[in-house]
Short mmCIF file of C-alpha atoms in Angstrom, two decimals:
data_model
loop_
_atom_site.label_atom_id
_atom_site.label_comp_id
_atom_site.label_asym_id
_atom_site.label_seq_id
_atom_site.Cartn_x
_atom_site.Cartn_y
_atom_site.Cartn_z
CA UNK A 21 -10.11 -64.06 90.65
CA UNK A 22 -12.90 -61.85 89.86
CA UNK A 23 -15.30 -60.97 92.72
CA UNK A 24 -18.09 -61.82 93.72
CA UNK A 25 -16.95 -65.23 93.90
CA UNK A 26 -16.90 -68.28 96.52
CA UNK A 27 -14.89 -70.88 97.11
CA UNK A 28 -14.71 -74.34 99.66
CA UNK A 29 -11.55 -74.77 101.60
CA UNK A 30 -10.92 -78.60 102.04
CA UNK A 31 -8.54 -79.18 105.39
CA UNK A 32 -8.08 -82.91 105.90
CA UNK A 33 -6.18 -84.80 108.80
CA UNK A 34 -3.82 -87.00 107.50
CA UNK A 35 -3.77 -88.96 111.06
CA UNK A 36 -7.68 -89.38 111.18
CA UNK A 37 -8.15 -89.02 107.45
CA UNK A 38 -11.10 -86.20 108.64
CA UNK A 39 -12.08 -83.82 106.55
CA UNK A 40 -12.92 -79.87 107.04
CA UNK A 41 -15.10 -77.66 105.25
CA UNK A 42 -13.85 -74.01 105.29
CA UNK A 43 -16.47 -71.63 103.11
CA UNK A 44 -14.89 -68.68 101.57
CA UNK A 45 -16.66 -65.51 99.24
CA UNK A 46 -15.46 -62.10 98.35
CA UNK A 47 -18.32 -59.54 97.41
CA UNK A 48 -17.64 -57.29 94.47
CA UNK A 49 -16.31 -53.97 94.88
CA UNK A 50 -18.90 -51.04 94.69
CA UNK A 51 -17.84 -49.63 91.28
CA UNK A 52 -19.39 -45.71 89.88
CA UNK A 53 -21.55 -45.37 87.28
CA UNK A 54 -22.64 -41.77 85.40
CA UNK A 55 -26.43 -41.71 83.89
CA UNK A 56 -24.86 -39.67 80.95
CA UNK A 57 -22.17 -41.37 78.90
CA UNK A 58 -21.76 -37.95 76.58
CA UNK A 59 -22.71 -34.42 77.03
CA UNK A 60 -23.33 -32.59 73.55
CA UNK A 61 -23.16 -28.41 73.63
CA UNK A 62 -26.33 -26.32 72.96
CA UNK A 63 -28.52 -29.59 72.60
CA UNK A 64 -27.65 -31.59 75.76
CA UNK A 65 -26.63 -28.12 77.77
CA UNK A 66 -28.16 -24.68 78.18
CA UNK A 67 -26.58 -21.75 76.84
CA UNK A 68 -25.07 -18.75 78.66
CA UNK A 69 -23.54 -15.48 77.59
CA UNK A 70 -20.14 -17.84 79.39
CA UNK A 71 -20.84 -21.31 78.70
CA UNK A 72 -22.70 -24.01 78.95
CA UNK A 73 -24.86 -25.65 81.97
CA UNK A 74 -24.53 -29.62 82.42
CA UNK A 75 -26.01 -31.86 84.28
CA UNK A 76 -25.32 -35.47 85.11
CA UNK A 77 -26.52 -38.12 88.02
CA UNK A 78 -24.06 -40.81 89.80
CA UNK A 79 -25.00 -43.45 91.08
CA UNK A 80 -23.31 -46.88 92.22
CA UNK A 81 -23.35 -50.00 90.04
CA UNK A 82 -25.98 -52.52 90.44
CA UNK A 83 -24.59 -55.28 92.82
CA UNK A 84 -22.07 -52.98 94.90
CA UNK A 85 -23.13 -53.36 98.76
CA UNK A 86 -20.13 -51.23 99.99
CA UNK A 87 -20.02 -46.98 100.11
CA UNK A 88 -17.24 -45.35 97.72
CA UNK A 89 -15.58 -41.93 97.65
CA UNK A 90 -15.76 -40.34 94.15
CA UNK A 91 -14.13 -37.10 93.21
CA UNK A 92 -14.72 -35.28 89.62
CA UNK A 93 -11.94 -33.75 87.42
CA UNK A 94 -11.56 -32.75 83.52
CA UNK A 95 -8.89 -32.07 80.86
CA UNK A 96 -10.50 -29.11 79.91
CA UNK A 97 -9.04 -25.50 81.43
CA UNK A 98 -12.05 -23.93 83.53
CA UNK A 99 -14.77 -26.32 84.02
CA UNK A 100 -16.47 -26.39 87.46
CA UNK A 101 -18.04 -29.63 89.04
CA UNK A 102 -20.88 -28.75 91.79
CA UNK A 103 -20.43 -31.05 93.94
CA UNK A 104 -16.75 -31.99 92.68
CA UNK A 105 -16.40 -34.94 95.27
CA UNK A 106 -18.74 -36.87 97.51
CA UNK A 107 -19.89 -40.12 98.92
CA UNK A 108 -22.23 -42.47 97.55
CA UNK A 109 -24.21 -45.39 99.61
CA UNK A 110 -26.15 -48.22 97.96
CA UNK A 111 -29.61 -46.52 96.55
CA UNK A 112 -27.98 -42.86 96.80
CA UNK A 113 -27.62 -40.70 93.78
CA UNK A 114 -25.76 -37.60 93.03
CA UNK A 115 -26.81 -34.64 90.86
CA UNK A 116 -23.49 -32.95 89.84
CA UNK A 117 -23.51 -29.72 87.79
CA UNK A 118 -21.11 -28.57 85.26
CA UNK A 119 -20.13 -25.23 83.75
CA UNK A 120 -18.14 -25.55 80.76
CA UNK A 121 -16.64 -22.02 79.91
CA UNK A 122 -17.19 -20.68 76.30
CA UNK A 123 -13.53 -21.20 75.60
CA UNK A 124 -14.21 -24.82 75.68
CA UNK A 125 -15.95 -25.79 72.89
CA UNK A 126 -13.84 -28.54 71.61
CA UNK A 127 -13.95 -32.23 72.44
CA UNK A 128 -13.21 -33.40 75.99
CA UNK A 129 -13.86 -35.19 78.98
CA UNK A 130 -15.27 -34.87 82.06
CA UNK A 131 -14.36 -37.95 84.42
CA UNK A 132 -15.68 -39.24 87.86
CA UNK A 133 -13.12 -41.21 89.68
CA UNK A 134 -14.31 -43.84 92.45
CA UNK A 135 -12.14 -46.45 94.37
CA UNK A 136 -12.37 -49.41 91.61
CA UNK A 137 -13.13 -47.51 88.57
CA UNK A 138 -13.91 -43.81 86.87
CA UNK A 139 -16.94 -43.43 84.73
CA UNK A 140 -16.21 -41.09 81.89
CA UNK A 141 -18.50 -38.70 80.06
CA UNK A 142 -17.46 -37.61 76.66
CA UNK A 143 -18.08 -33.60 75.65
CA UNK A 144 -18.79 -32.17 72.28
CA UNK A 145 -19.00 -28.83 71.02
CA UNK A 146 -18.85 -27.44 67.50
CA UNK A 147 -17.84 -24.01 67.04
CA UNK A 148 -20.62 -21.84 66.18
CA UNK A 149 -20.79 -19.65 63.31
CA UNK A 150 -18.80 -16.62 64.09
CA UNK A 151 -20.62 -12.92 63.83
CA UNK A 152 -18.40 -9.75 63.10
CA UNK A 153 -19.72 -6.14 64.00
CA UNK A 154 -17.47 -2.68 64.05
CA UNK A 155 -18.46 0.74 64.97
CA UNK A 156 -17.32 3.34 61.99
CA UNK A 157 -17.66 7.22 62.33
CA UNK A 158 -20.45 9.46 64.27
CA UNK A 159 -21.79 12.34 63.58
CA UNK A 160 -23.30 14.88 66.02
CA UNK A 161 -26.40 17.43 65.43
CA UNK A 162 -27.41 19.48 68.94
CA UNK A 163 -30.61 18.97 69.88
CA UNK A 164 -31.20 15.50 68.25
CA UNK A 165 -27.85 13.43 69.13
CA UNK A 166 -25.44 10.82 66.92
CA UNK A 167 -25.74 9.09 63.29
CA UNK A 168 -23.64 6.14 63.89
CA UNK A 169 -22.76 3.56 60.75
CA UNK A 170 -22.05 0.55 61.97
CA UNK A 171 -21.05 -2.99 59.94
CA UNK A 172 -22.04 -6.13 60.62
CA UNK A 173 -20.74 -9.56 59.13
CA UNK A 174 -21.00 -13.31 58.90
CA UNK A 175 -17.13 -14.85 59.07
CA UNK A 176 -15.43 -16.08 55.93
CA UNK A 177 -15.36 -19.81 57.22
CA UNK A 178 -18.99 -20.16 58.80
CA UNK A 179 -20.74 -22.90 57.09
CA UNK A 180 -24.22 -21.78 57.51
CA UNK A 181 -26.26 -18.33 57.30
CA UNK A 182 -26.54 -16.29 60.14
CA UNK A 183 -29.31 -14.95 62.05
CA UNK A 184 -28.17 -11.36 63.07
CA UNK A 185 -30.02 -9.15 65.68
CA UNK A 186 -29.21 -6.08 67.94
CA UNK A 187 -30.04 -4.78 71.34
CA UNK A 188 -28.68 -1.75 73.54
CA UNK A 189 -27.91 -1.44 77.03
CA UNK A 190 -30.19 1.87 76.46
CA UNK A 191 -32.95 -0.36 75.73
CA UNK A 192 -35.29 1.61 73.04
CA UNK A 193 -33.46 4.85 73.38
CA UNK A 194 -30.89 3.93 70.68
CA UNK A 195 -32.49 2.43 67.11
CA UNK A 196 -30.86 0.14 64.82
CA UNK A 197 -31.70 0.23 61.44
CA UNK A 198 -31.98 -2.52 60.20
CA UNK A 199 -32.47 -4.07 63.59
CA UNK A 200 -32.02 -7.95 62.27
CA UNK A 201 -31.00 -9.50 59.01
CA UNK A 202 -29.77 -12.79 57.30
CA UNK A 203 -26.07 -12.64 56.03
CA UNK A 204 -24.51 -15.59 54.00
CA UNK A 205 -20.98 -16.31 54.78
CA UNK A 206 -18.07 -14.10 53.84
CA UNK A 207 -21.15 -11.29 53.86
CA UNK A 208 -21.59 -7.79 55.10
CA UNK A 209 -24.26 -5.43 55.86
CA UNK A 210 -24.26 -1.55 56.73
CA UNK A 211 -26.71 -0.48 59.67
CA UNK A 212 -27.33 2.95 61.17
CA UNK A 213 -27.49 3.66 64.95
CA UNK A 214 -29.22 6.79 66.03
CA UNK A 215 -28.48 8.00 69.54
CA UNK A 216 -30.64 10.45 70.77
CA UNK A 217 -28.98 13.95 72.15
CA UNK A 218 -27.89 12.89 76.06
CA UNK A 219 -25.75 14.56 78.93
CA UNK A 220 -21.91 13.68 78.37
CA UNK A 221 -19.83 12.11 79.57
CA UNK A 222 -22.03 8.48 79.46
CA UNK A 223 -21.13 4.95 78.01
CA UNK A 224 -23.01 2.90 75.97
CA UNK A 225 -22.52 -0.93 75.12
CA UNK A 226 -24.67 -2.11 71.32
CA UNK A 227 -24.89 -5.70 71.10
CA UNK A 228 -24.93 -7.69 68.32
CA UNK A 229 -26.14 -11.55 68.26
CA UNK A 230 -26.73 -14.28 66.34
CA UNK A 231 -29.82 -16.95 66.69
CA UNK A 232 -27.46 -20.35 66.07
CA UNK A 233 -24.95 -19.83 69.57
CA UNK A 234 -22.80 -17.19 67.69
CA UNK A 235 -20.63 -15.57 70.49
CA UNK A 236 -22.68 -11.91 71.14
CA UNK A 237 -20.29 -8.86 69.95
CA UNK A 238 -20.01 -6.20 72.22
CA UNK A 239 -19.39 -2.60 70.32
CA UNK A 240 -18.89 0.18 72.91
CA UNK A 241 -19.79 3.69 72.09
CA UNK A 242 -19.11 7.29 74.25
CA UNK A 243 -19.08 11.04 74.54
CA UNK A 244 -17.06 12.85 77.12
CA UNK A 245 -18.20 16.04 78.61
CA UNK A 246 -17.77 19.31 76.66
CA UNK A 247 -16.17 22.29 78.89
CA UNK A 248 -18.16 24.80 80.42
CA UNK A 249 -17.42 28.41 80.62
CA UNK A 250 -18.75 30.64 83.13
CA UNK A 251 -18.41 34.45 83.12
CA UNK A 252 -20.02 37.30 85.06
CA UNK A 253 -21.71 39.71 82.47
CA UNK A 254 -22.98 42.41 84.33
CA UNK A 255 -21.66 46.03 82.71
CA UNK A 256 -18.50 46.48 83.70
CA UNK A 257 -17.89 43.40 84.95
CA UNK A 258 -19.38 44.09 88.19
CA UNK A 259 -22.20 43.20 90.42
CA UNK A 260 -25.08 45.21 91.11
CA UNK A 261 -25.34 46.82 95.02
CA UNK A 262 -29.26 47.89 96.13
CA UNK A 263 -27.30 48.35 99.99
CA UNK A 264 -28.76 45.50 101.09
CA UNK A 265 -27.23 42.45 98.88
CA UNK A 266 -25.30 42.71 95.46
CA UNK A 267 -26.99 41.20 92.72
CA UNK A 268 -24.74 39.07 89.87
CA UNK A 269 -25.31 37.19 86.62
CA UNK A 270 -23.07 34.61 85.64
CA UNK A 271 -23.49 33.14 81.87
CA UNK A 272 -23.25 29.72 81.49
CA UNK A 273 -21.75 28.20 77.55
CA UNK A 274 -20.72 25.28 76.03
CA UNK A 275 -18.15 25.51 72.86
CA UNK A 276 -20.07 26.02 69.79
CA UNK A 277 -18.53 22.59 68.44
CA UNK A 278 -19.43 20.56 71.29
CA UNK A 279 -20.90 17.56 71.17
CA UNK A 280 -23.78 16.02 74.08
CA UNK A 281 -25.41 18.27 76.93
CA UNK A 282 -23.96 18.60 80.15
CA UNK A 283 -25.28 18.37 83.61
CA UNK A 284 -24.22 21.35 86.11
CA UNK A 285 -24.50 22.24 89.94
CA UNK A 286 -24.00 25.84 91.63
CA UNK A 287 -22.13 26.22 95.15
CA UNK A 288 -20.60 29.15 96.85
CA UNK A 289 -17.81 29.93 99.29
CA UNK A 290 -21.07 31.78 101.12
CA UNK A 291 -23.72 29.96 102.70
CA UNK A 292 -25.96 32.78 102.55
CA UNK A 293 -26.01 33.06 98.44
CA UNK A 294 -29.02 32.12 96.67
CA UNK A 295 -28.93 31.05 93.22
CA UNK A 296 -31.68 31.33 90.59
CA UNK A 297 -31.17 28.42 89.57
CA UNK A 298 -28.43 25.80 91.38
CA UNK A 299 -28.85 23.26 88.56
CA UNK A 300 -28.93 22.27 85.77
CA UNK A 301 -28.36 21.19 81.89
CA UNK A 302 -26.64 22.82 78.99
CA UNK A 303 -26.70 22.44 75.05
CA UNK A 304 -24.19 24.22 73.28
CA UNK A 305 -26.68 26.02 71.42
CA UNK A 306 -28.67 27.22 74.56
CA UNK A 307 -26.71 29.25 76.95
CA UNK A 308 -27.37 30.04 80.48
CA UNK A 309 -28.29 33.03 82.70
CA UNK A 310 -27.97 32.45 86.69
CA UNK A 311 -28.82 35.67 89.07
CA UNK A 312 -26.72 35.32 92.37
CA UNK A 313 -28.10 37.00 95.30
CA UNK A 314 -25.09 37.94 97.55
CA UNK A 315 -26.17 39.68 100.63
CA UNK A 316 -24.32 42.73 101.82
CA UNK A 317 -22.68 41.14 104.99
CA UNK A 318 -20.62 38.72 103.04
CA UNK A 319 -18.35 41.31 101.69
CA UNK A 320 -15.22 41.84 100.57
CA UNK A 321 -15.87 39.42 98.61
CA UNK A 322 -15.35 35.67 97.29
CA UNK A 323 -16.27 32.99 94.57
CA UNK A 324 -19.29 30.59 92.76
CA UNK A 325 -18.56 27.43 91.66
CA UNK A 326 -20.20 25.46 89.07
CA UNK A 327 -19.50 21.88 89.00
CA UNK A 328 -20.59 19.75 85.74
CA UNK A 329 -20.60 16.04 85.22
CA UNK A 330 -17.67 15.97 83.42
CA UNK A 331 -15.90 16.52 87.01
CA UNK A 332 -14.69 20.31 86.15
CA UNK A 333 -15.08 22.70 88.49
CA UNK A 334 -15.46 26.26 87.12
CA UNK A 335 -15.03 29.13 89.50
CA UNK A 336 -16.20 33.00 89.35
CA UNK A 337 -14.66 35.39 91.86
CA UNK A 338 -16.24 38.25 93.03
CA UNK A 339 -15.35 41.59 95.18
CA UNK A 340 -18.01 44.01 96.88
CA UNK A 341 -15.32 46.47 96.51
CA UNK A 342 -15.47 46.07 92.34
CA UNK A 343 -19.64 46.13 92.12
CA UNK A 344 -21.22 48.90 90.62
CA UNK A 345 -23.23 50.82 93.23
CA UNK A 346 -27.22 51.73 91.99
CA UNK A 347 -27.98 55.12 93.36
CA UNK A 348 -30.50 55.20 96.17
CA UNK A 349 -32.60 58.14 97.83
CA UNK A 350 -30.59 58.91 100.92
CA UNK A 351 -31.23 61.81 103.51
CA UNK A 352 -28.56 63.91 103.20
CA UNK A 353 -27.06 64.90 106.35
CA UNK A 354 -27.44 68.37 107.95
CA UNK A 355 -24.48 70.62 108.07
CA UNK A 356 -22.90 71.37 111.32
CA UNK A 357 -21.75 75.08 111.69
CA UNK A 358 -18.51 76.02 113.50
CA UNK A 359 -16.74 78.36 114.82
CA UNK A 360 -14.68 80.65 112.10
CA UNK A 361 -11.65 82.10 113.51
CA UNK A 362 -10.94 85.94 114.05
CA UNK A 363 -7.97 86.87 112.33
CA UNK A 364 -5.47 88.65 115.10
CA UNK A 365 -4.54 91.94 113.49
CA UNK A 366 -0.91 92.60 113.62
CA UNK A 367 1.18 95.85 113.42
CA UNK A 368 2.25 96.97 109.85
CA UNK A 369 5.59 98.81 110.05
CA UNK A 370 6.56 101.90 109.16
CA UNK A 371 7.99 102.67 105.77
CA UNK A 372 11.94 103.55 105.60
CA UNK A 373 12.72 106.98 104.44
CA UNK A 374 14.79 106.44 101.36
CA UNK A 375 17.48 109.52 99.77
CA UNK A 376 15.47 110.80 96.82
CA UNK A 377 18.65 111.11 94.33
CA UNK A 378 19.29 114.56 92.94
CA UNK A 379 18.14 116.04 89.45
CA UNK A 380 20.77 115.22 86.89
CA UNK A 381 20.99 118.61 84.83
CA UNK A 382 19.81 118.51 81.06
CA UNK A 383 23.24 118.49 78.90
CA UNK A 384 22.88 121.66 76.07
CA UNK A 385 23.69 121.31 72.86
CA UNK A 386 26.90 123.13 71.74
CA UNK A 387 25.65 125.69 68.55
CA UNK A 388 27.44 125.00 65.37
CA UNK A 389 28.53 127.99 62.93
CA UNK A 390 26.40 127.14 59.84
CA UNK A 391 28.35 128.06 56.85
CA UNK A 392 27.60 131.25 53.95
CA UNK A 393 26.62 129.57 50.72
CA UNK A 394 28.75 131.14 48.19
CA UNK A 395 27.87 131.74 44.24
CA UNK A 396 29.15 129.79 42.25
CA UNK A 397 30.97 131.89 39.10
CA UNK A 398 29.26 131.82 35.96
CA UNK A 399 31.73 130.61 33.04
#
């Protein structure tokens, strides 16, 4: 037997032949109903860069007189009921939100399960037409930033044109061109993305999105920092010294290749250095100068370091004893005499008497006879 119903019991005596009356009902069970039967994507729901947004009201059937429990559940992986269970009175109504991740777009349902019955609500989503978008190469001019070619295409198995537009988390910094177009299915089209020069490292996401639900395509695009150099180029390699302080200049560079400007700080193991300039930004085309003041009193010596946004730190030594001293007008201090000491004579000896030797007599030649030519006969 179906409720509601009602029935009269009939008791009778079979002594007295009396009979009893005994009225009997049942009321019908308070059954759920759902004010949406289906729930169609992108015409039924809003659209989110995630999902969808549903809503649907419950409410009990006419003719239930009794409260019910209800509690929501669906086949589909990562929807989310808000409320997902509840109680309902007579005249009560619940509003019950549902998110219905992008990943879902197939058919489902979504069902709301009471004591005596579960209302169902059916879910359909087509696939929208699916947008394609690559990044290809960059190239990099100082001073004005990156030429970027980009490609951009309708899928192979959409069924209808798309609607193709772009956008930048940079906002209007970064220009598309073309910034929107039409493309058929199975169709490309070539666009050019100018980035204007900018401090490295940095990220930037270009977006690409379609006006009939395509998923958006996210293309990412960076620069890292380039490396700084810093050298002391005073002559020499040393500092200048006026007495009071020494007086340094420390070039800042980037590689001639590099590619983006980079951001730069100045610190010192002093507290008493003074920079010209403790920041800054570099091109590689436009070197630095920065004049460090280092005052006398924090000799012998120690070191400036230049931090960049890259997260390098760069570090120049220095010495008081290796600066180059500037001469200064100085009173020159007055001699102070002293004493010269005497010499203390001392007695020369007398010379010793030597034995003159005797005179060795003069040897004499010995006279040879000469002999008496004699004639010589005549023949």
């Amino acid at each position: 037997m179906n409720c509601p119903a009602s029935a009269d019991l009939i008791f009778t005596e079979l002594d007295t032949h009396s009979i009893h009356h005994l009225p009997w009902s049942c009321k019908a069970s308070s059954t759920l109903t759902s004010k949406s039967s289906s729930l169609v994507a992108n015409s039924d729901c809003s659209t989110s860069n995630s999902g969808w947004n549903c809503t649907t009201t419950l409410a009990l059937a006419p003719g239930s007189t009794s409260t019910l429990d209800w509690s929501a559940s669906s086949g589909l992986p990562g929807v989310i009921f808000n409320p997902s269970s509840g109680t309902l009175s007579t005249g009560q109504t619940a509003q019950v939100s549902i998110f219905v991740p992008g990943g879902d777009c197939q058919n489902g349902t979504f069902s709301f399960t009471g004591p005596a019955n579960t209302a169902s609500v059916s879910w359909g989503c087509t696939p929208p037409p699916a947008l394609e978008a690559n990044l290809g190469n960059c190239t990099y001019s100082a001073g004005q930033g990156w030429s970027c070619l980009a490609t951009v295409g309708s899928n192979e198995n959409n069924t209808n044109t798309v609607n193709w537009n772009t956008s930048s988390s940079e906002g209007n910094n970064i220009t598309f061109s073309p910034a929107s177009g039409q493309l058929p299915p199975g169709q490309t089209a070539q666009v050019t993305i100018t980035i204007p020069d900018t401090a490295c490292p940095t990220n930037v996401t270009m977006t690409f999105s379609g006006l009939e639900g395509e998923y958006p395509v996210k293309v990412p695009w960076s620069c890292v920092a380039p490396m700084l150099t810093a050298s002391e180029v005073d002559p020499g390699g040393n500092c200048s010294n006026n007495n009071t302080s020494y007086t340094c200049t420390v070039s800042l560079a980037l590689p001639p290749d590099s590619q983006g400007d980079l951001n730069w700080s100045a610190s010192s193991s002093s507290t008493a250095v003074t920079f010209s300039q403790s920041s800054g930004t570099i091109s590689p085309t436009q070197p630095q100068q920065v004049i460090v003041i280092v005052p006398s009193s924090d000799c012998p010596g120690g070191s400036f370091a230049f931090s960049d946004s890259g997260g390098t730190i760069t570090t120049v030594s220095w010495s008081c004893g290796n600066a180059t001293s500037i001469a200064t007008p100085t009173d020159t201090p007055a001699a102070t005499s002293t004493d010269t000491p005497t010499v203390t004579s001392t007695d020369t000896p007398a010379d010793t008497p030597t034995d003159t030797p005797a005179d060795t007599p003069t040897p004499t030649d010995t006279p040879t006879d000469t002999p008496t030519p004699t004639d010589t006969p005549t023949q």
